[in-house]
Coordinates of C-alpha atoms in Angstrom, one line a residue:
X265 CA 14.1 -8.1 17.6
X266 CA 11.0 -9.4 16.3
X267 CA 8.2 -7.0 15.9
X268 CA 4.2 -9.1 16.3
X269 CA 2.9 -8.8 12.7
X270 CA -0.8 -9.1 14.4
X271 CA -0.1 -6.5 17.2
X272 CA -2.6 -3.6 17.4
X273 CA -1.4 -0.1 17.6
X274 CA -2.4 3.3 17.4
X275 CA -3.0 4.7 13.9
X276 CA -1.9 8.2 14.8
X277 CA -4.3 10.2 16.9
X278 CA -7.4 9.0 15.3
X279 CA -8.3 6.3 17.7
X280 CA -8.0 3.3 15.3
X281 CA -5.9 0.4 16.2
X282 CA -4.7 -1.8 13.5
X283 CA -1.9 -4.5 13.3
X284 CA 1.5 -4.3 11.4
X285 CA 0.7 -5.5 8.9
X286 CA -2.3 -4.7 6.5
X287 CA -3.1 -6.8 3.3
X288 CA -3.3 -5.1 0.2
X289 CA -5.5 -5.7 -2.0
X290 CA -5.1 -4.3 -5.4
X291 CA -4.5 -7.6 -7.1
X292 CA -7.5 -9.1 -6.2
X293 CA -9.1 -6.3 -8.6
X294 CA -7.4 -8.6 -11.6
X295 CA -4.7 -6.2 -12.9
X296 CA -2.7 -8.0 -15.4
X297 CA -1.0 -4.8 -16.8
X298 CA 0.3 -3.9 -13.8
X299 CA 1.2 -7.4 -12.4
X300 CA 1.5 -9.6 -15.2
X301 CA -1.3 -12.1 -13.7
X302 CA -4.9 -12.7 -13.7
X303 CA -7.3 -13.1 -10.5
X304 CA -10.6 -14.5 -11.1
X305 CA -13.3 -13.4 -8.7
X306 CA -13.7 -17.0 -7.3
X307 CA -10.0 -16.6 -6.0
X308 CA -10.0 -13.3 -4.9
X309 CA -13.6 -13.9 -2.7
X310 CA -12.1 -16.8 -1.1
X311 CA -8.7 -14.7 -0.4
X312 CA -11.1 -12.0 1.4
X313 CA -12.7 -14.5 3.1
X314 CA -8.9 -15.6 4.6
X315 CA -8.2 -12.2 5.5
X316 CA -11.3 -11.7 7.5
X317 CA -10.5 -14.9 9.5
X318 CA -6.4 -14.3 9.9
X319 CA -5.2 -12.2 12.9
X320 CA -4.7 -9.4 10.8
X321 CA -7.5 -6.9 10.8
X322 CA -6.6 -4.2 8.6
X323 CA -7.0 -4.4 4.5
X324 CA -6.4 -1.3 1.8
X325 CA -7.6 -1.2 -1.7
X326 CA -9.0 1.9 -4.0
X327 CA -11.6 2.7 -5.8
X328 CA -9.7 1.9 -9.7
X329 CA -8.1 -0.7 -8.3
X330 CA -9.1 -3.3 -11.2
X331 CA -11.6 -0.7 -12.3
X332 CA -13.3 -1.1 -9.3
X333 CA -13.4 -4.6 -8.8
X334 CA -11.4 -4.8 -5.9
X335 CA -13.8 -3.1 -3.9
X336 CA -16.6 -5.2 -5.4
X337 CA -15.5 -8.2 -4.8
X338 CA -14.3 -7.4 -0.9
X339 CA -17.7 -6.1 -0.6
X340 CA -19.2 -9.5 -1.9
X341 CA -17.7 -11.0 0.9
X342 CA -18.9 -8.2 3.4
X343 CA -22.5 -8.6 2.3
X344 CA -22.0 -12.4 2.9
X345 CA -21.1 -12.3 6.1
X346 CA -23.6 -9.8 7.2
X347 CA -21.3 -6.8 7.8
X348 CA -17.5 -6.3 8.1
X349 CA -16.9 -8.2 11.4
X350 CA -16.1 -6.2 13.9
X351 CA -12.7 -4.5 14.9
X352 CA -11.6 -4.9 10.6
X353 CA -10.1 -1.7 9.5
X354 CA -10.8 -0.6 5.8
X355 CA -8.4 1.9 3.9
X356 CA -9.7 2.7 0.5
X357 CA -8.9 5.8 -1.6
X358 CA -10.7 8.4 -3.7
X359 CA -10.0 8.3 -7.2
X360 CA -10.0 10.8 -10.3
X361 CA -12.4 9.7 -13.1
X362 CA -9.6 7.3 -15.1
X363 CA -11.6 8.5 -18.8
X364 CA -10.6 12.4 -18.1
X365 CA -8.2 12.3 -15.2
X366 CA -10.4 15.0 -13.7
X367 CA -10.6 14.8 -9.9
X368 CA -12.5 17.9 -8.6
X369 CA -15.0 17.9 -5.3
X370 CA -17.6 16.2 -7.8
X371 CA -15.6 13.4 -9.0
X372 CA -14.1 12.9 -5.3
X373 CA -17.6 12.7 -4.0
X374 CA -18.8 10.3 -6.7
X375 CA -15.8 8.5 -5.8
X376 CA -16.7 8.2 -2.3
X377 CA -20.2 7.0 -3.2
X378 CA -19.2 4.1 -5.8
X379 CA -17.0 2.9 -2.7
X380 CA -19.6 2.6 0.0
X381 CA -21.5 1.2 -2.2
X382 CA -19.6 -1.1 -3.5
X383 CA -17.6 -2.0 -0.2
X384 CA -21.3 -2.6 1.4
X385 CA -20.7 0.0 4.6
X386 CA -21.9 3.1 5.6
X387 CA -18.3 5.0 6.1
X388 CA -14.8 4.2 5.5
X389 CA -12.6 4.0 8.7
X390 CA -9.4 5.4 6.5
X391 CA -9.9 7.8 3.1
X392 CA -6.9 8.1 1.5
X393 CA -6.7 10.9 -2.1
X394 CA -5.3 8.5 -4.3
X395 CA -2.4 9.4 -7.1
X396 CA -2.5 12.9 -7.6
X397 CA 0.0 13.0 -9.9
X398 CA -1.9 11.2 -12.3
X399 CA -4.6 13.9 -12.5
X400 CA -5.3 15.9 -15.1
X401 CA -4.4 19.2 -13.0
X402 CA -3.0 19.3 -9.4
X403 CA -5.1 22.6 -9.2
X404 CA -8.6 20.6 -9.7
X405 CA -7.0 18.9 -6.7
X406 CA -6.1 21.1 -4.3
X407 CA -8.3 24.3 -4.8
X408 CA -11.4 25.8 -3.1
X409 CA -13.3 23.0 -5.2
X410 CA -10.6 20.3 -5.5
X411 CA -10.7 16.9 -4.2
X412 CA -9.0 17.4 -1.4
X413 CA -11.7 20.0 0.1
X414 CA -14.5 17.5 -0.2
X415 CA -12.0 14.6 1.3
X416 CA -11.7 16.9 4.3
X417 CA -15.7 17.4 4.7
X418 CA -16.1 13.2 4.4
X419 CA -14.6 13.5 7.2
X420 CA -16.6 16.1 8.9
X421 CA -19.7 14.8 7.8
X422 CA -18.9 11.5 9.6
X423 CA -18.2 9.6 6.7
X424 CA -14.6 8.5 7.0
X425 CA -13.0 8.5 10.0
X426 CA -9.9 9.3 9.4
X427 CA -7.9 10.9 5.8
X428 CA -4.8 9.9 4.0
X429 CA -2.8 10.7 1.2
X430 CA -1.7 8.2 -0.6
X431 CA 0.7 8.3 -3.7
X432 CA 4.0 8.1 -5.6
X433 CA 6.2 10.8 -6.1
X434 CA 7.8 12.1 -3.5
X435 CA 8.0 15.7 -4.9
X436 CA 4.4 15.8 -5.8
X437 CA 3.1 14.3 -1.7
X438 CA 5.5 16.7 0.5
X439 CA 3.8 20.0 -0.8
X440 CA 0.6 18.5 -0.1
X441 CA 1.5 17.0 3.0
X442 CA 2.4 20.2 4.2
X443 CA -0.6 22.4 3.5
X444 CA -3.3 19.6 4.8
X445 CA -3.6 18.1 8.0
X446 CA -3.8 14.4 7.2
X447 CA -3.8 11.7 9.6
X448 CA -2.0 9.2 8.0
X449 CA 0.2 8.7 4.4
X450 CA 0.9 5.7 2.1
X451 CA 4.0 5.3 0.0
X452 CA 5.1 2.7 -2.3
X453 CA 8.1 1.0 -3.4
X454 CA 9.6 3.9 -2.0
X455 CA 11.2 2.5 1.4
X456 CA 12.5 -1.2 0.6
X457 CA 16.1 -2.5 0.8
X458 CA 16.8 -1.4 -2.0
X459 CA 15.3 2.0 -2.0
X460 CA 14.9 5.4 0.3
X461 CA 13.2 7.7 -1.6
X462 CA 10.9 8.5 0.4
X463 CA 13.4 8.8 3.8
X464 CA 13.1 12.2 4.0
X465 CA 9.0 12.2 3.9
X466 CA 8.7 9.9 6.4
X467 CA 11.2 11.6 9.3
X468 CA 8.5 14.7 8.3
X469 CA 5.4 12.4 8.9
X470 CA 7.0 11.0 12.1
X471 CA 7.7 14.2 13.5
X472 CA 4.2 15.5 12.8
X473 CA 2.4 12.4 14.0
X474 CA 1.1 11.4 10.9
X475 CA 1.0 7.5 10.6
X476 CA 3.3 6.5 7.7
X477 CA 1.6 2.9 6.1
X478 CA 4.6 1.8 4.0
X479 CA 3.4 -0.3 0.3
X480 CA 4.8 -2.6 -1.9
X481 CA 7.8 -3.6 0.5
X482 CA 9.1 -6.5 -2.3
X483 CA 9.3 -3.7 -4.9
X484 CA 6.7 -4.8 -7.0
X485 CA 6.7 -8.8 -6.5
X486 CA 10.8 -9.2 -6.9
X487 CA 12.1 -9.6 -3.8
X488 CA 8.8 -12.1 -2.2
X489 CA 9.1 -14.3 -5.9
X490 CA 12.7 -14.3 -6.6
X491 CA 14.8 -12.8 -9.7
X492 CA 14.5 -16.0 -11.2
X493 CA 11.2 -16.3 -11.2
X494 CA 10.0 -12.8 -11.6
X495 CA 12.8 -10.3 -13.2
X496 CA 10.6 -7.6 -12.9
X497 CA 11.3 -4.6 -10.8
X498 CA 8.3 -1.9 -9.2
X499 CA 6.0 -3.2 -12.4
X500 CA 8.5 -3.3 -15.2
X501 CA 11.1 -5.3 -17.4
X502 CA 14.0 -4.4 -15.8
X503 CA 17.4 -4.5 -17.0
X504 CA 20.9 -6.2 -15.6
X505 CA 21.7 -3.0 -13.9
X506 CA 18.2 -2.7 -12.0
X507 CA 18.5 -6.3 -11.1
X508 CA 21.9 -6.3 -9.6
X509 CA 21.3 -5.1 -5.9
X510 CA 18.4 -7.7 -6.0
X511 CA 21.1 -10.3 -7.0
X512 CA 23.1 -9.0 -3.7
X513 CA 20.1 -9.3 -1.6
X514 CA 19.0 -13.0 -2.1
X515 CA 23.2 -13.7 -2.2
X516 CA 23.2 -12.3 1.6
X517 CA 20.0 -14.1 2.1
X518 CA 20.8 -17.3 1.2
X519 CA 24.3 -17.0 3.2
X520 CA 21.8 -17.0 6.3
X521 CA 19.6 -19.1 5.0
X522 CA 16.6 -16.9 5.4
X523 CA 13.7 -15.6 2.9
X524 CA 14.7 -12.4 1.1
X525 CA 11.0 -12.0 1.8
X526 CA 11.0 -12.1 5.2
X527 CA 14.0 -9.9 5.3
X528 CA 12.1 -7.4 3.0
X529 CA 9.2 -7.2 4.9
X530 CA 11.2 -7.2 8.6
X531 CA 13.1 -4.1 7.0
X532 CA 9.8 -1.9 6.9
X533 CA 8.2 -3.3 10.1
X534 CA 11.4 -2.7 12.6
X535 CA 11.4 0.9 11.4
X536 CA 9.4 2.9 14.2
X537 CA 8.4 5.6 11.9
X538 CA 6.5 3.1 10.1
X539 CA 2.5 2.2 11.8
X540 CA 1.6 -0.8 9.2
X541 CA 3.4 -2.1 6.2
X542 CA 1.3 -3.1 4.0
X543 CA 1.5 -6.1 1.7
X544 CA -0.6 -6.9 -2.0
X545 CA -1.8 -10.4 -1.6
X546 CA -3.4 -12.7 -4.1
X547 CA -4.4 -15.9 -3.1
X548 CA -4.6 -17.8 0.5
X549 CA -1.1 -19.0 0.5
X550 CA 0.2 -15.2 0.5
X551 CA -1.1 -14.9 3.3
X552 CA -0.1 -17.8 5.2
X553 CA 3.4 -16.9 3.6
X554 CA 3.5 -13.1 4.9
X555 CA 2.5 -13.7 8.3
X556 CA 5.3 -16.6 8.2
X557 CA 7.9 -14.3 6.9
X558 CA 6.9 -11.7 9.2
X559 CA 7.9 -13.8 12.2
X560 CA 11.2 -15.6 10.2
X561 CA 14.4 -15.6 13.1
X562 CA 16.9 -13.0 10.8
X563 CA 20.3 -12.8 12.6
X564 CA 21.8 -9.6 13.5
X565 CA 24.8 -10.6 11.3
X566 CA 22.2 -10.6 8.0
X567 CA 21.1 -7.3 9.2
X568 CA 24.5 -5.8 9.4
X569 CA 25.4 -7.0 5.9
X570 CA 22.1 -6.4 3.9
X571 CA 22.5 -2.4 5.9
X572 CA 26.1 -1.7 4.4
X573 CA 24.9 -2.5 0.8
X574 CA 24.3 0.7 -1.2
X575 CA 20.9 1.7 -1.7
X576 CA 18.8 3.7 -3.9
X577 CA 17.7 7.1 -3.7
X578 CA 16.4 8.3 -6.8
X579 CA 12.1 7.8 -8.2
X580 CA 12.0 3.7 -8.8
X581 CA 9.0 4.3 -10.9
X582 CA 10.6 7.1 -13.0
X583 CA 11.1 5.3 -15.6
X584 CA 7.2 3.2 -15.7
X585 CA 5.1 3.6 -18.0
X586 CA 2.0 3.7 -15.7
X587 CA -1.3 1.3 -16.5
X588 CA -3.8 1.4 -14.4
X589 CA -5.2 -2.4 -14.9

């Protein structure tokens, strides 16, 4: 059964509605290291201005993404059109100071501030603690001074709406997940057809109404470009071994004639734990392309053959060598 890309549902109990799908928006920052491409600012503007007109009305970026041109350049585009039109939904994310890795109460707040003001609002609707596990200490983090402290008072001081937590490892998010009372979560590359790392997390989040918002559903470009075309797997060269249950996939996929695209991006939004899946776009024909994929007929005889293929459960990063442009 087809699940509405552009349908509005609860985000948890925070009273935001937002549709299934939310565009990401990472790339638009220009981060060649991470995806192997350039975007200009011309590009990425007129890309914003696409996802402000499409029926989706949710977007997520961060404060480092692109060294904090993501947010600038969405927030050229707010300033242009006098305000984020009404009903949008912006997720960013509070980030550590990228020179130190430090990420106490100071260097959340700071973050905070270079967001609004680059972003061009007043509050953020979704604050999300960004990629703890790249800090210099999980204890600047999540002490009586840490960055999670001061995320919490954002939100009691009116200034974001509603808080997330937002990162990687599995091991490193379920200790935290436990301790705070978040609203929502993002993982990455962590739930795709060819990976359940995070399964466990999300039946967690489910069951304790937190709203799971589920990244990088191509695992890292591959399975939206093709092996062919992109033989890179969650941001890395990847060898024969890490490419053969992508080989698989398209095989099935092209047995049914359908996008292994669409059928990655159909996996995460038919899963009911899952609130929005979220997915990086860099140009205007990514969109036009997810929101087609997202409503692509797939057969129930594609989903029973693409389910009895093994999967992953291990880290997929685990072996990256993390750059953050």
């Amino acid at each position: 059964m087809l699940i509405d890309p552009i349908e509005k549902i609860a985000l948890g109990s925070t009273g935001i509605t937002v549709s299934r799908i939310c565009f990401g928006t990472s790339s638009l920052g220009n981060m060649p290291d991470t995806y192997g491409y350039t975007v200009d600012a011309d590009r990425a503007r007129d890309t914003v201005r696409a996802i402000f007109l499409s029926p989706v009305n949710f977007l997520d970026t961060s404060r480092n993404y692109g060294f904090g041109r993501s947010e600038e350049r969405i927030g050229d585009v707010i300033r242009e059109l006098g305000g984020l039109p009404q009903g949008f939904v912006i997720s960013t994310k509070l980030d550590r100071d990228t020179a130190t890795n430090r990420f106490d109460a100071a260097r959340a707040r700071r973050s905070l501030e270079e967001s609004l003001k680059a972003l061009n609002v007043d509050r953020i609707q979704l604050l999300h603690l960004h990629d703890p596990e790249h800090a210099a200490s999980l204890s600047d983090i999540t002490g009586p001074n840490g960055a999670l402290a001061e995320l919490f008072r954002m939100k009691e001081q009116g200034l974001a709406q509603s808080v997330g937590l937002a990162a990687g490892k599995i091991d490193v998010m379920m200790p935290i997940l436990r301790d705070w009372d978040f609203d929502a979560l993002i993982t990455h590359n962590r739930f795709t057809l060819v990976n359940r790392n995070a399964e466990a997390m999300l039946d967690y989040a489910h069951k304790q109404g937190i709203a799971v918002l589920n990244a990088a559903p191509y695992s890292g470009g591959i399975l939206a470009k093709g092996l062919t075309a992109h033989p890179r797997y969650v941001y890395q060269d990847a060898s024969a071994a890490m490419l053969e249950p992508i080989r698989k996939i398209e095989q099935l996929c092209a047995k049914f004639d359908v996008p292994p695209g669409a059928a990655a991006l159909q996996f995460s939004m038919r899963d009911k734990r899952i609130t929005s899946t979220i997915c990086g776009i860099s140009s205007i024909e990514r969109i036009n392309e997810t929101l087609a994929w997202a409503a692509y007929p797939i057969p129930d005889a594609l989903w029973t053959e693409l389910m009895a293929l093994p999967w992953e459960t291990g880290d997929p990063e685990a072996t990256r060598t993390y750059r953050p442009g």
